[in-house]
mmCIF file of the C-alpha atoms, coordinates in Angstrom:
data_MODEL
# 
_entry.id   MODEL 
# 
loop_
_atom_site.group_PDB 
_atom_site.id 
_atom_site.type_symbol 
_atom_site.label_atom_id 
_atom_site.label_alt_id 
_atom_site.label_comp_id 
_atom_site.label_asym_id 
_atom_site.label_entity_id 
_atom_site.label_seq_id 
_atom_site.pdbx_PDB_ins_code 
_atom_site.Cartn_x 
_atom_site.Cartn_y 
_atom_site.Cartn_z 
_atom_site.occupancy 
_atom_site.B_iso_or_equiv 
_atom_site.pdbx_formal_charge 
_atom_site.auth_seq_id 
_atom_site.auth_comp_id 
_atom_site.auth_asym_id 
_atom_site.auth_atom_id 
_atom_site.pdbx_PDB_model_num 
ATOM 1  C CA . MET A 1 1  ? -8.528  -7.056  9.959   1.00 0.00 ? 1  MET A CA 1 
ATOM 2  C CA . LYS A 1 2  ? -4.754  -7.274  10.077  1.00 0.00 ? 2  LYS A CA 1 
ATOM 3  C CA . SER A 1 3  ? -2.199  -4.553  10.686  1.00 0.00 ? 3  SER A CA 1 
ATOM 4  C CA . PHE A 1 4  ? 1.377   -4.875  9.454   1.00 0.00 ? 4  PHE A CA 1 
ATOM 5  C CA . ASP A 1 5  ? 4.425   -2.734  10.129  1.00 0.00 ? 5  ASP A CA 1 
ATOM 6  C CA . LEU A 1 6  ? 8.185   -3.082  10.064  1.00 0.00 ? 6  LEU A CA 1 
ATOM 7  C CA . VAL A 1 7  ? 8.163   -2.582  13.845  1.00 0.00 ? 7  VAL A CA 1 
ATOM 8  C CA . GLY A 1 8  ? 5.293   -4.026  15.873  1.00 0.00 ? 8  GLY A CA 1 
ATOM 9  C CA . LEU A 1 9  ? 4.858   -1.464  18.639  1.00 0.00 ? 9  LEU A CA 1 
ATOM 10 C CA . LYS A 1 10 ? 1.408   -2.713  19.656  1.00 0.00 ? 10 LYS A CA 1 
ATOM 11 C CA . PRO A 1 11 ? 0.296   -6.303  20.257  1.00 0.00 ? 11 PRO A CA 1 
ATOM 12 C CA . TYR A 1 12 ? -2.200  -6.170  17.359  1.00 0.00 ? 12 TYR A CA 1 
ATOM 13 C CA . ILE A 1 13 ? 0.496   -5.127  14.839  1.00 0.00 ? 13 ILE A CA 1 
ATOM 14 C CA . ILE A 1 14 ? 2.175   -7.965  12.968  1.00 0.00 ? 14 ILE A CA 1 
ATOM 15 C CA . GLU A 1 15 ? 5.855   -7.152  12.573  1.00 0.00 ? 15 GLU A CA 1 
ATOM 16 C CA . THR A 1 16 ? 6.910   -7.910  9.022   1.00 0.00 ? 16 THR A CA 1 
ATOM 17 C CA . ASP A 1 17 ? 8.425   -6.518  5.849   1.00 0.00 ? 17 ASP A CA 1 
ATOM 18 C CA . ILE A 1 18 ? 5.396   -5.410  3.850   1.00 0.00 ? 18 ILE A CA 1 
ATOM 19 C CA . SER A 1 19 ? 7.112   -6.388  0.613   1.00 0.00 ? 19 SER A CA 1 
ATOM 20 C CA . ASN A 1 20 ? 6.452   -10.005 1.657   1.00 0.00 ? 20 ASN A CA 1 
ATOM 21 C CA . LEU A 1 21 ? 3.138   -10.250 3.500   1.00 0.00 ? 21 LEU A CA 1 
ATOM 22 C CA . PRO A 1 22 ? 2.102   -13.483 5.220   1.00 0.00 ? 22 PRO A CA 1 
ATOM 23 C CA . MET A 1 23 ? -1.194  -13.568 3.275   1.00 0.00 ? 23 MET A CA 1 
ATOM 24 C CA . ASP A 1 24 ? -2.614  -15.604 0.408   1.00 0.00 ? 24 ASP A CA 1 
ATOM 25 C CA . ASN A 1 25 ? -3.135  -14.194 -3.060  1.00 0.00 ? 25 ASN A CA 1 
ATOM 26 C CA . CYS A 1 26 ? -6.470  -12.442 -3.568  1.00 0.00 ? 26 CYS A CA 1 
ATOM 27 C CA . SER A 1 27 ? -7.367  -12.710 0.117   1.00 0.00 ? 27 SER A CA 1 
ATOM 28 C CA . CYS A 1 28 ? -8.015  -9.077  1.027   1.00 0.00 ? 28 CYS A CA 1 
ATOM 29 C CA . ASP A 1 29 ? -10.862 -6.687  0.182   1.00 0.00 ? 29 ASP A CA 1 
ATOM 30 C CA . VAL A 1 30 ? -9.062  -3.490  1.210   1.00 0.00 ? 30 VAL A CA 1 
ATOM 31 C CA . ALA A 1 31 ? -5.409  -2.566  1.703   1.00 0.00 ? 31 ALA A CA 1 
ATOM 32 C CA . ILE A 1 32 ? -4.438  0.707   3.338   1.00 0.00 ? 32 ILE A CA 1 
ATOM 33 C CA . PHE A 1 33 ? -1.032  2.349   3.166   1.00 0.00 ? 33 PHE A CA 1 
ATOM 34 C CA . SER A 1 34 ? -0.792  5.048   5.809   1.00 0.00 ? 34 SER A CA 1 
ATOM 35 C CA . LEU A 1 35 ? 2.629   6.698   5.821   1.00 0.00 ? 35 LEU A CA 1 
ATOM 36 C CA . SER A 1 36 ? 4.126   3.386   4.759   1.00 0.00 ? 36 SER A CA 1 
ATOM 37 C CA . LEU A 1 37 ? 5.555   4.066   1.291   1.00 0.00 ? 37 LEU A CA 1 
ATOM 38 C CA . MET A 1 38 ? 8.721   5.670   2.610   1.00 0.00 ? 38 MET A CA 1 
ATOM 39 C CA . GLY A 1 39 ? 11.041  2.769   1.841   1.00 0.00 ? 39 GLY A CA 1 
ATOM 40 C CA . ILE A 1 40 ? 13.145  2.819   -1.300  1.00 0.00 ? 40 ILE A CA 1 
ATOM 41 C CA . ASN A 1 41 ? 11.425  -0.405  -2.356  1.00 0.00 ? 41 ASN A CA 1 
ATOM 42 C CA . TYR A 1 42 ? 7.921   1.075   -2.215  1.00 0.00 ? 42 TYR A CA 1 
ATOM 43 C CA . LEU A 1 43 ? 7.197   -0.497  -5.624  1.00 0.00 ? 43 LEU A CA 1 
ATOM 44 C CA . ASP A 1 44 ? 7.552   -3.900  -3.939  1.00 0.00 ? 44 ASP A CA 1 
ATOM 45 C CA . TYR A 1 45 ? 5.051   -2.751  -1.309  1.00 0.00 ? 45 TYR A CA 1 
ATOM 46 C CA . LEU A 1 46 ? 2.546   -1.745  -3.983  1.00 0.00 ? 46 LEU A CA 1 
ATOM 47 C CA . GLY A 1 47 ? 3.080   -5.005  -5.842  1.00 0.00 ? 47 GLY A CA 1 
ATOM 48 C CA . GLU A 1 48 ? 2.422   -6.948  -2.675  1.00 0.00 ? 48 GLU A CA 1 
ATOM 49 C CA . ALA A 1 49 ? -0.807  -5.026  -2.059  1.00 0.00 ? 49 ALA A CA 1 
ATOM 50 C CA . PHE A 1 50 ? -1.941  -5.864  -5.581  1.00 0.00 ? 50 PHE A CA 1 
ATOM 51 C CA . ARG A 1 51 ? -1.072  -9.520  -4.960  1.00 0.00 ? 51 ARG A CA 1 
ATOM 52 C CA . VAL A 1 52 ? -3.208  -9.858  -1.836  1.00 0.00 ? 52 VAL A CA 1 
ATOM 53 C CA . LEU A 1 53 ? -6.134  -7.753  -3.045  1.00 0.00 ? 53 LEU A CA 1 
ATOM 54 C CA . LYS A 1 54 ? -9.195  -9.541  -4.379  1.00 0.00 ? 54 LYS A CA 1 
ATOM 55 C CA . LYS A 1 55 ? -10.503 -8.646  -7.810  1.00 0.00 ? 55 LYS A CA 1 
ATOM 56 C CA . ASN A 1 56 ? -12.263 -5.281  -7.447  1.00 0.00 ? 56 ASN A CA 1 
ATOM 57 C CA . GLY A 1 57 ? -10.495 -4.748  -4.101  1.00 0.00 ? 57 GLY A CA 1 
ATOM 58 C CA . HIS A 1 58 ? -9.565  -1.256  -2.959  1.00 0.00 ? 58 HIS A CA 1 
ATOM 59 C CA . LEU A 1 59 ? -6.168  0.233   -2.215  1.00 0.00 ? 59 LEU A CA 1 
ATOM 60 C CA . ILE A 1 60 ? -6.216  3.375   -0.082  1.00 0.00 ? 60 ILE A CA 1 
ATOM 61 C CA . ILE A 1 61 ? -3.035  5.428   0.119   1.00 0.00 ? 61 ILE A CA 1 
ATOM 62 C CA . ALA A 1 62 ? -2.527  8.198   2.681   1.00 0.00 ? 62 ALA A CA 1 
ATOM 63 C CA . GLU A 1 63 ? 0.948   9.617   2.223   1.00 0.00 ? 63 GLU A CA 1 
ATOM 64 C CA . VAL A 1 64 ? 2.728   12.890  2.938   1.00 0.00 ? 64 VAL A CA 1 
ATOM 65 C CA . LYS A 1 65 ? 2.592   15.106  -0.157  1.00 0.00 ? 65 LYS A CA 1 
ATOM 66 C CA . SER A 1 66 ? 6.144   16.351  0.365   1.00 0.00 ? 66 SER A CA 1 
ATOM 67 C CA . ARG A 1 67 ? 7.387   12.736  0.225   1.00 0.00 ? 67 ARG A CA 1 
ATOM 68 C CA . MET A 1 68 ? 6.530   12.527  -3.470  1.00 0.00 ? 68 MET A CA 1 
ATOM 69 C CA . SER A 1 69 ? 8.642   14.329  -6.050  1.00 0.00 ? 69 SER A CA 1 
ATOM 70 C CA . SER A 1 70 ? 5.600   14.372  -8.346  1.00 0.00 ? 70 SER A CA 1 
ATOM 71 C CA . ILE A 1 71 ? 2.119   13.269  -7.379  1.00 0.00 ? 71 ILE A CA 1 
ATOM 72 C CA . ASP A 1 72 ? 1.137   12.982  -11.043 1.00 0.00 ? 72 ASP A CA 1 
ATOM 73 C CA . ASN A 1 73 ? 4.074   10.627  -11.671 1.00 0.00 ? 73 ASN A CA 1 
ATOM 74 C CA . PHE A 1 74 ? 3.038   8.524   -8.677  1.00 0.00 ? 74 PHE A CA 1 
ATOM 75 C CA . VAL A 1 75 ? -0.561  8.356   -9.928  1.00 0.00 ? 75 VAL A CA 1 
ATOM 76 C CA . ASN A 1 76 ? 0.718   7.324   -13.367 1.00 0.00 ? 76 ASN A CA 1 
ATOM 77 C CA . LEU A 1 77 ? 2.848   4.644   -11.732 1.00 0.00 ? 77 LEU A CA 1 
ATOM 78 C CA . VAL A 1 78 ? -0.106  3.220   -9.797  1.00 0.00 ? 78 VAL A CA 1 
ATOM 79 C CA . THR A 1 79 ? -2.398  3.257   -12.825 1.00 0.00 ? 79 THR A CA 1 
ATOM 80 C CA . GLY A 1 80 ? 0.389   1.743   -14.913 1.00 0.00 ? 80 GLY A CA 1 
ATOM 81 C CA . MET A 1 81 ? 0.414   -1.197  -12.495 1.00 0.00 ? 81 MET A CA 1 
ATOM 82 C CA . GLY A 1 82 ? -3.225  -1.837  -13.359 1.00 0.00 ? 82 GLY A CA 1 
ATOM 83 C CA . MET A 1 83 ? -5.089  0.079   -10.663 1.00 0.00 ? 83 MET A CA 1 
ATOM 84 C CA . LYS A 1 84 ? -7.857  2.564   -11.346 1.00 0.00 ? 84 LYS A CA 1 
ATOM 85 C CA . ILE A 1 85 ? -7.998  5.830   -9.389  1.00 0.00 ? 85 ILE A CA 1 
ATOM 86 C CA . LEU A 1 86 ? -11.513 6.257   -7.957  1.00 0.00 ? 86 LEU A CA 1 
ATOM 87 C CA . LYS A 1 87 ? -10.815 9.359   -5.882  1.00 0.00 ? 87 LYS A CA 1 
ATOM 88 C CA . ARG A 1 88 ? -7.835  11.617  -5.495  1.00 0.00 ? 88 ARG A CA 1 
ATOM 89 C CA . VAL A 1 89 ? -7.606  14.036  -2.588  1.00 0.00 ? 89 VAL A CA 1 
ATOM 90 C CA . ILE A 1 90 ? -4.659  16.364  -2.175  1.00 0.00 ? 90 ILE A CA 1 
# 
């Protein structure tokens, strides 16, 4: 398991820009975004998650509802990038 963040406050956190992860393509079974889509380039973050995820990998997003102008638009964006929504909890 690897943990990435813009600021590495703990020794187990790899400090990096998550729009350019130091990982190979299709090398990850699960990617989790927890309060990490706050940057204006969050589409780059999502694209990078899709790049490193293996086929049939899972992307889990836990984000503040108030951060999104429209949850439905965000869901449409994610599905438009080729992901399938398995479960949606609001």
